[in-house]
PDB file of C-alpha atoms in Angstrom:
ATOM      1  CA  GLY A 152      -0.244 -10.537  10.109  1.00 42.00           C
ATOM      2  CA  GLU A 153       1.275 -12.474   7.188  1.00 51.00           C
ATOM      3  CA  ASP A 154       0.454  -9.681   4.942  1.00 82.00           C
ATOM      4  CA  VAL A 155       2.787  -7.173   6.615  1.00 92.00           C
ATOM      5  CA  GLU A 156       6.262  -7.918   7.598  1.00 93.00           C
ATOM      6  CA  GLN A 157       8.514  -6.192  10.300  1.00 94.00           C
ATOM      7  CA  SER A 158      12.047  -6.908  11.806  1.00 90.00           C
ATOM      8  CA  LEU A 159      11.703  -8.123  14.970  1.00 91.00           C
ATOM      9  CA  PHE A 160      14.061  -5.938  17.712  1.00 95.00           C
ATOM     10  CA  LEU A 161      16.114  -2.914  16.933  1.00 97.00           C
ATOM     11  CA  SER A 162      18.383  -1.813  19.907  1.00 97.00           C
ATOM     12  CA  VAL A 163      19.401   1.878  19.656  1.00 97.00           C
ATOM     13  CA  ARG A 164      21.747   4.340  21.861  1.00 97.00           C
ATOM     14  CA  GLU A 165      19.832   6.935  23.783  1.00 97.00           C
ATOM     15  CA  GLY A 166      19.917  10.253  21.576  1.00 97.00           C
ATOM     16  CA  ASP A 167      20.414   8.595  18.305  1.00 97.00           C
ATOM     17  CA  SER A 168      17.845   7.762  15.225  1.00 97.00           C
ATOM     18  CA  SER A 169      15.396   4.880  15.289  1.00 96.00           C
ATOM     19  CA  VAL A 170      14.230   3.598  11.871  1.00 97.00           C
ATOM     20  CA  ILE A 171      11.863   0.796  11.924  1.00 97.00           C
ATOM     21  CA  ASN A 172      10.900  -0.763   8.576  1.00 97.00           C
ATOM     22  CA  CYS A 173       7.438  -2.612   7.576  1.00 96.00           C
ATOM     23  CA  THR A 174       6.334  -3.962   4.000  1.00 95.00           C
ATOM     24  CA  TYR A 175       3.004  -4.744   3.111  1.00 92.00           C
ATOM     25  CA  THR A 176       1.079  -6.506   0.214  1.00 87.00           C
ATOM     26  CA  ASP A 177      -1.989  -5.309  -0.595  1.00 82.00           C
ATOM     27  CA  SER A 178      -2.018  -2.314  -3.075  1.00 79.00           C
ATOM     28  CA  SER A 179      -5.407  -1.390  -2.295  1.00 81.00           C
ATOM     29  CA  SER A 180      -4.180  -0.306   1.049  1.00 80.00           C
ATOM     30  CA  THR A 181      -5.804   3.060   1.892  1.00 84.00           C
ATOM     31  CA  TYR A 182      -4.115   3.857   5.224  1.00 90.00           C
ATOM     32  CA  LEU A 183      -0.829   2.849   7.022  1.00 93.00           C
ATOM     33  CA  TYR A 184      -0.417   3.328  10.706  1.00 95.00           C
ATOM     34  CA  TRP A 185       2.288   3.139  13.242  1.00 96.00           C
ATOM     35  CA  TYR A 186       1.212   1.721  16.740  1.00 95.00           C
ATOM     36  CA  LYS A 187       2.555   1.805  20.139  1.00 96.00           C
ATOM     37  CA  GLN A 188       2.625  -0.753  22.902  1.00 92.00           C
ATOM     38  CA  GLU A 189       4.131  -0.120  26.179  1.00 91.00           C
ATOM     39  CA  PRO A 190       4.090  -3.250  28.577  1.00 83.00           C
ATOM     40  CA  GLY A 191       0.884  -4.291  30.352  1.00 77.00           C
ATOM     41  CA  ALA A 192      -0.580  -1.271  28.287  1.00 81.00           C
ATOM     42  CA  GLY A 193      -2.981  -1.113  24.755  1.00 82.00           C
ATOM     43  CA  LEU A 194      -2.107  -0.076  21.668  1.00 90.00           C
ATOM     44  CA  GLN A 195      -1.719   3.783  21.319  1.00 92.00           C
ATOM     45  CA  LEU A 196      -1.856   5.141  17.788  1.00 93.00           C
ATOM     46  CA  LEU A 197       1.405   7.224  17.102  1.00 94.00           C
ATOM     47  CA  THR A 198       0.840   8.400  13.178  1.00 94.00           C
ATOM     48  CA  TYR A 199      -0.773   7.426   9.984  1.00 93.00           C
ATOM     49  CA  ILE A 200      -0.409   8.024   6.326  1.00 93.00           C
ATOM     50  CA  PHE A 201      -2.736   8.217   3.898  1.00 91.00           C
ATOM     51  CA  SER A 202      -1.386   6.239   0.520  1.00 87.00           C
ATOM     52  CA  ASN A 203      -1.150   9.046  -1.624  1.00 88.00           C
ATOM     53  CA  MET A 204       1.233  10.465   0.799  1.00 89.00           C
ATOM     54  CA  ASP A 205       5.301   9.860   0.677  1.00 92.00           C
ATOM     55  CA  MET A 206       5.989  11.508   3.826  1.00 94.00           C
ATOM     56  CA  LYS A 207       4.443  12.607   6.999  1.00 94.00           C
ATOM     57  CA  GLN A 208       6.357  14.619   9.758  1.00 95.00           C
ATOM     58  CA  ASP A 209       5.098  14.581  13.508  1.00 92.00           C
ATOM     59  CA  GLN A 210       7.492  16.396  15.965  1.00 94.00           C
ATOM     60  CA  ARG A 211      10.272  13.567  16.900  1.00 96.00           C
ATOM     61  CA  LEU A 212       8.244  11.003  14.150  1.00 96.00           C
ATOM     62  CA  THR A 213       8.822  10.857  10.451  1.00 97.00           C
ATOM     63  CA  VAL A 214       6.662   8.643   8.162  1.00 97.00           C
ATOM     64  CA  LEU A 215       7.900   7.657   4.977  1.00 96.00           C
ATOM     65  CA  LEU A 216       5.842   5.510   2.289  1.00 95.00           C
ATOM     66  CA  ASN A 217       7.194   3.941  -1.063  1.00 94.00           C
ATOM     67  CA  LYS A 218       4.055   3.025  -2.446  1.00 91.00           C
ATOM     68  CA  LYS A 219       5.728   1.361  -5.465  1.00 91.00           C
ATOM     69  CA  ASP A 220       7.904  -1.049  -3.486  1.00 92.00           C
ATOM     70  CA  LYS A 221       5.170  -1.228  -0.392  1.00 92.00           C
ATOM     71  CA  HIS A 222       7.702   0.050   2.062  1.00 95.00           C
ATOM     72  CA  LEU A 223       6.895   1.962   5.054  1.00 95.00           C
ATOM     73  CA  SER A 224       9.347   3.243   7.262  1.00 97.00           C
ATOM     74  CA  LEU A 225       9.162   5.314  10.829  1.00 97.00           C
ATOM     75  CA  ARG A 226      11.720   7.441  11.879  1.00 97.00           C
ATOM     76  CA  ILE A 227      12.234   8.306  15.550  1.00 97.00           C
ATOM     77  CA  ALA A 228      14.520  11.438  15.905  1.00 97.00           C
ATOM     78  CA  ASP A 229      16.254  11.561  19.464  1.00 97.00           C
ATOM     79  CA  THR A 230      15.402   8.685  20.363  1.00 97.00           C
ATOM     80  CA  GLN A 231      14.533   8.352  24.601  1.00 96.00           C
ATOM     81  CA  THR A 232      14.225   5.511  26.914  1.00 95.00           C
ATOM     82  CA  GLY A 233      10.512   6.113  27.035  1.00 94.00           C
ATOM     83  CA  ASP A 234      10.404   5.082  23.317  1.00 96.00           C
ATOM     84  CA  SER A 235      11.287   1.696  24.274  1.00 96.00           C
ATOM     85  CA  ALA A 236       8.215  -0.085  23.387  1.00 96.00           C
ATOM     86  CA  ILE A 237       6.879  -2.536  20.452  1.00 95.00           C
ATOM     87  CA  TYR A 238       6.038  -0.863  17.413  1.00 97.00           C
ATOM     88  CA  PHE A 239       3.369  -2.030  15.060  1.00 95.00           C
ATOM     89  CA  CYS A 240       2.781  -1.387  11.560  1.00 95.00           C
ATOM     90  CA  ALA A 241      -0.298  -1.686  10.189  1.00 93.00           C
ATOM     91  CA  GLU A 242      -2.399  -1.469   6.838  1.00 91.00           C
ATOM     92  CA  ARG A 243      -5.953  -0.988   6.334  1.00 89.00           C
ATOM     93  CA  ALA A 244      -7.437  -2.254   2.937  1.00 75.00           C
ATOM     94  CA  ASN A 245     -10.957  -2.235   2.861  1.00 72.00           C
ATOM     95  CA  ASP A 246     -13.186   0.173   5.271  1.00 72.00           C
ATOM     96  CA  TYR A 247     -12.256  -0.788   8.767  1.00 82.00           C
ATOM     97  CA  LYS A 248      -9.900  -4.088   8.864  1.00 84.00           C
ATOM     98  CA  LEU A 249      -6.669  -3.487   9.942  1.00 89.00           C
ATOM     99  CA  SER A 250      -3.842  -6.012   9.187  1.00 89.00           C
ATOM    100  CA  PHE A 251      -0.642  -6.046  11.854  1.00 91.00           C
ATOM    101  CA  GLY A 252       2.930  -7.018  11.314  1.00 92.00           C
ATOM    102  CA  ALA A 253       4.392  -9.056  14.428  1.00 92.00           C
ATOM    103  CA  GLY A 254       5.917  -6.299  15.930  1.00 94.00           C
ATOM    104  CA  THR A 255       9.512  -4.413  16.512  1.00 96.00           C
ATOM    105  CA  THR A 256      10.538  -4.255  19.793  1.00 96.00           C
ATOM    106  CA  VAL A 257      12.595  -1.391  20.328  1.00 97.00           C
ATOM    107  CA  THR A 258      15.307  -1.179  23.328  1.00 97.00           C
ATOM    108  CA  VAL A 259      16.665   2.170  24.095  1.00 96.00           C
ATOM    109  CA  ARG A 260      20.184   1.475  25.749  1.00 94.00           C
ATOM    110  CA  ALA A 261      22.166   4.472  27.649  1.00 89.00           C
TER     111      ALA A 261
ATOM    112  CA  GLY L  28     -13.424  11.409  28.114  1.00 54.00           C
ATOM    113  CA  ALA L  29     -12.773   7.937  29.224  1.00 80.00           C
ATOM    114  CA  GLY L  30     -11.202   5.376  26.655  1.00 91.00           C
ATOM    115  CA  VAL L  31     -12.224   1.807  25.774  1.00 94.00           C
ATOM    116  CA  SER L  32     -12.250  -0.120  28.801  1.00 95.00           C
ATOM    117  CA  GLN L  33     -12.046  -4.341  28.954  1.00 96.00           C
ATOM    118  CA  SER L  34     -12.324  -6.242  32.049  1.00 96.00           C
ATOM    119  CA  PRO L  35     -11.211  -8.622  33.471  1.00 97.00           C
ATOM    120  CA  SER L  36      -7.301  -7.414  32.762  1.00 95.00           C
ATOM    121  CA  ASN L  37      -6.497 -11.077  33.222  1.00 96.00           C
ATOM    122  CA  LYS L  38      -8.321 -14.498  33.059  1.00 97.00           C
ATOM    123  CA  VAL L  39      -6.925 -17.698  33.761  1.00 98.00           C
ATOM    124  CA  THR L  40      -9.154 -20.287  33.663  1.00 97.00           C
ATOM    125  CA  GLU L  41      -8.758 -24.528  32.907  1.00 97.00           C
ATOM    126  CA  LYS L  42      -9.521 -26.309  29.384  1.00 97.00           C
ATOM    127  CA  GLY L  43     -12.942 -26.998  28.927  1.00 97.00           C
ATOM    128  CA  LYS L  44     -14.362 -24.008  30.674  1.00 98.00           C
ATOM    129  CA  ASP L  45     -16.497 -20.862  28.898  1.00 98.00           C
ATOM    130  CA  VAL L  46     -15.189 -17.277  29.695  1.00 98.00           C
ATOM    131  CA  GLU L  47     -16.556 -13.933  28.372  1.00 98.00           C
ATOM    132  CA  LEU L  48     -14.662 -11.076  27.934  1.00 98.00           C
ATOM    133  CA  ARG L  49     -16.119  -7.627  27.976  1.00 97.00           C
ATOM    134  CA  CYS L  50     -15.448  -4.372  26.521  1.00 97.00           C
ATOM    135  CA  ASP L  51     -16.641  -0.747  26.658  1.00 96.00           C
ATOM    136  CA  PRO L  52     -16.173   1.146  24.127  1.00 95.00           C
ATOM    137  CA  ILE L  53     -15.668   5.124  23.682  1.00 94.00           C
ATOM    138  CA  SER L  54     -19.292   6.561  24.261  1.00 92.00           C
ATOM    139  CA  GLY L  55     -20.540   7.458  21.021  1.00 91.00           C
ATOM    140  CA  HIS L  56     -18.435   5.258  18.886  1.00 93.00           C
ATOM    141  CA  THR L  57     -20.593   3.220  16.466  1.00 92.00           C
ATOM    142  CA  ALA L  58     -17.776   0.732  15.698  1.00 94.00           C
ATOM    143  CA  LEU L  59     -16.382  -1.670  17.777  1.00 96.00           C
ATOM    144  CA  TYR L  60     -13.537  -4.351  17.092  1.00 96.00           C
ATOM    145  CA  TRP L  61     -12.103  -7.435  18.518  1.00 97.00           C
ATOM    146  CA  TYR L  62      -8.693  -8.502  17.795  1.00 95.00           C
ATOM    147  CA  ARG L  63      -6.373 -11.465  19.399  1.00 96.00           C
ATOM    148  CA  GLN L  64      -2.680 -11.138  20.086  1.00 92.00           C
ATOM    149  CA  ARG L  65      -0.780 -14.283  20.604  1.00 91.00           C
ATOM    150  CA  LEU L  66       2.374 -14.103  22.445  1.00 86.00           C
ATOM    151  CA  GLY L  67       5.237 -12.271  20.039  1.00 80.00           C
ATOM    152  CA  GLN L  68       2.451 -12.089  17.377  1.00 82.00           C
ATOM    153  CA  GLY L  69       0.675  -9.143  15.596  1.00 84.00           C
ATOM    154  CA  LEU L  70      -2.842  -8.838  16.250  1.00 89.00           C
ATOM    155  CA  GLU L  71      -5.434 -10.887  14.408  1.00 92.00           C
ATOM    156  CA  PHE L  72      -9.086  -9.511  13.184  1.00 92.00           C
ATOM    157  CA  LEU L  73     -11.774 -11.415  15.010  1.00 96.00           C
ATOM    158  CA  ILE L  74     -15.278  -9.415  14.578  1.00 95.00           C
ATOM    159  CA  TYR L  75     -16.508  -6.179  13.590  1.00 94.00           C
ATOM    160  CA  PHE L  76     -19.625  -4.210  14.779  1.00 94.00           C
ATOM    161  CA  GLN L  77     -21.115  -1.393  13.318  1.00 92.00           C
ATOM    162  CA  GLY L  78     -24.506  -0.056  14.686  1.00 86.00           C
ATOM    163  CA  ASN L  79     -27.190  -2.191  13.984  1.00 86.00           C
ATOM    164  CA  SER L  80     -25.613  -3.911  10.817  1.00 89.00           C
ATOM    165  CA  ALA L  81     -24.775  -7.173  10.543  1.00 91.00           C
ATOM    166  CA  PRO L  82     -21.398  -7.977  12.182  1.00 92.00           C
ATOM    167  CA  ASP L  83     -18.136  -9.378  10.276  1.00 93.00           C
ATOM    168  CA  LYS L  84     -17.391 -12.527  11.734  1.00 93.00           C
ATOM    169  CA  SER L  85     -14.994 -13.439   9.240  1.00 92.00           C
ATOM    170  CA  GLY L  86     -11.853 -13.546  11.765  1.00 93.00           C
ATOM    171  CA  LEU L  87     -13.352 -15.853  14.154  1.00 95.00           C
ATOM    172  CA  PRO L  88     -11.287 -19.034  14.354  1.00 94.00           C
ATOM    173  CA  SER L  89     -13.919 -21.515  15.465  1.00 94.00           C
ATOM    174  CA  ASP L  90     -17.542 -21.980  16.463  1.00 96.00           C
ATOM    175  CA  ARG L  91     -16.597 -21.806  20.079  1.00 97.00           C
ATOM    176  CA  PHE L  92     -16.034 -17.928  19.651  1.00 97.00           C
ATOM    177  CA  SER L  93     -18.829 -15.809  19.946  1.00 97.00           C
ATOM    178  CA  ALA L  94     -19.748 -12.111  20.286  1.00 97.00           C
ATOM    179  CA  GLU L  95     -22.769  -9.826  21.108  1.00 95.00           C
ATOM    180  CA  ARG L  96     -23.024  -6.107  21.237  1.00 95.00           C
ATOM    181  CA  THR L  97     -25.920  -4.749  22.921  1.00 85.00           C
ATOM    182  CA  GLY L  98     -26.899  -1.519  20.433  1.00 80.00           C
ATOM    183  CA  GLU L  99     -23.931   0.991  20.298  1.00 81.00           C
ATOM    184  CA  SER L 100     -22.338   0.152  23.960  1.00 89.00           C
ATOM    185  CA  VAL L 101     -21.031  -3.111  25.693  1.00 95.00           C
ATOM    186  CA  SER L 102     -19.753  -5.830  23.729  1.00 97.00           C
ATOM    187  CA  THR L 103     -18.815  -9.607  25.283  1.00 97.00           C
ATOM    188  CA  LEU L 104     -16.659 -11.943  23.522  1.00 98.00           C
ATOM    189  CA  THR L 105     -17.357 -15.434  24.765  1.00 98.00           C
ATOM    190  CA  ILE L 106     -15.323 -18.748  24.095  1.00 98.00           C
ATOM    191  CA  GLN L 107     -16.663 -21.732  24.814  1.00 98.00           C
ATOM    192  CA  ARG L 108     -14.604 -24.848  25.660  1.00 98.00           C
ATOM    193  CA  THR L 109     -11.390 -23.119  25.863  1.00 98.00           C
ATOM    194  CA  GLN L 110      -8.327 -24.751  24.749  1.00 97.00           C
ATOM    195  CA  GLN L 111      -4.680 -24.122  25.485  1.00 96.00           C
ATOM    196  CA  GLU L 112      -4.069 -22.584  22.163  1.00 95.00           C
ATOM    197  CA  ASP L 113      -6.988 -19.654  22.984  1.00 97.00           C
ATOM    198  CA  SER L 114      -4.173 -18.322  25.263  1.00 97.00           C
ATOM    199  CA  ALA L 115      -3.580 -14.719  24.301  1.00 96.00           C
ATOM    200  CA  VAL L 116      -4.413 -11.082  24.990  1.00 95.00           C
ATOM    201  CA  TYR L 117      -7.880  -9.990  23.546  1.00 97.00           C
ATOM    202  CA  LEU L 118      -8.100  -6.309  22.644  1.00 95.00           C
ATOM    203  CA  CYS L 119     -11.034  -4.483  21.855  1.00 96.00           C
ATOM    204  CA  ALA L 120     -11.226  -1.371  19.908  1.00 95.00           C
ATOM    205  CA  SER L 121     -13.570   1.383  18.891  1.00 94.00           C
ATOM    206  CA  SER L 122     -14.224   4.096  16.775  1.00 93.00           C
ATOM    207  CA  ARG L 123     -16.640   6.928  15.659  1.00 91.00           C
ATOM    208  CA  THR L 124     -17.760   5.331  12.481  1.00 85.00           C
ATOM    209  CA  GLY L 125     -16.840   2.229  10.399  1.00 81.00           C
ATOM    210  CA  THR L 126     -14.577   4.330   8.203  1.00 80.00           C
ATOM    211  CA  ALA L 127     -13.378   6.505  10.727  1.00 82.00           C
ATOM    212  CA  THR L 128      -9.414   6.746  10.198  1.00 82.00           C
ATOM    213  CA  GLU L 129      -8.178   5.610  13.788  1.00 88.00           C
ATOM    214  CA  GLN L 130      -9.244   2.925  16.026  1.00 91.00           C
ATOM    215  CA  PHE L 131      -8.782   3.233  19.879  1.00 92.00           C
ATOM    216  CA  PHE L 132      -7.646   0.296  21.661  1.00 93.00           C
ATOM    217  CA  GLY L 133      -8.324  -0.959  25.206  1.00 93.00           C
ATOM    218  CA  PRO L 134      -5.834  -2.647  27.405  1.00 92.00           C
ATOM    219  CA  GLY L 135      -6.668  -5.774  26.503  1.00 94.00           C
ATOM    220  CA  THR L 136      -7.572  -9.048  28.230  1.00 96.00           C
ATOM    221  CA  ARG L 137      -4.691 -11.673  29.174  1.00 95.00           C
ATOM    222  CA  LEU L 138      -6.557 -15.299  29.028  1.00 98.00           C
ATOM    223  CA  THR L 139      -4.366 -17.783  30.176  1.00 97.00           C
ATOM    224  CA  VAL L 140      -5.828 -21.307  29.626  1.00 97.00           C
ATOM    225  CA  LEU L 141      -4.337 -24.276  31.917  1.00 96.00           C
TER     226      LEU L 141
END
């Protein structure tokens, strides 16, 4: 986990946009992922981006990748109470092993 | 179809006892992974199985940890002589192949060592 860093907490008002940031260290990463973990549940893959892309949009989710700075962000538009969860950034450097950040706890307030 | 399942969902044990955790991957998935998630931390890779190839055990923290997989089905993670620092959520994941983009995670087993 020490190769992937994220801020630990984010509080956002319902209806606003959330932006979760992540930095990674392995320049050979092929894929970068965002997972969501709700209380008592396993990890759910939200989205991923291939390392040769700059941006990926999927409904309310926008992923931005700055490969030069090794910076990844996840923007959630129109944040809802159901978006409250822990969000994990992960990088995949070799064929199968994922390295995860410590997770960002997102709290959506009314 | 059914997702990855793990049992038990919770396990409380006394220090020094052995525990066995079970993972049932998605049917047809040849790759299986075990991760450990300590409180407030990200997931640590433990071990990877791919078909009949030798497993990648590079993430196992000590020789008290071992894992087996029968063919391309069930896997068990065994922790011998448990210590308090073994307390964590143990997550299993599977993927269609070792190079598949997505790993599908189970709900995890929460292990508490008293």
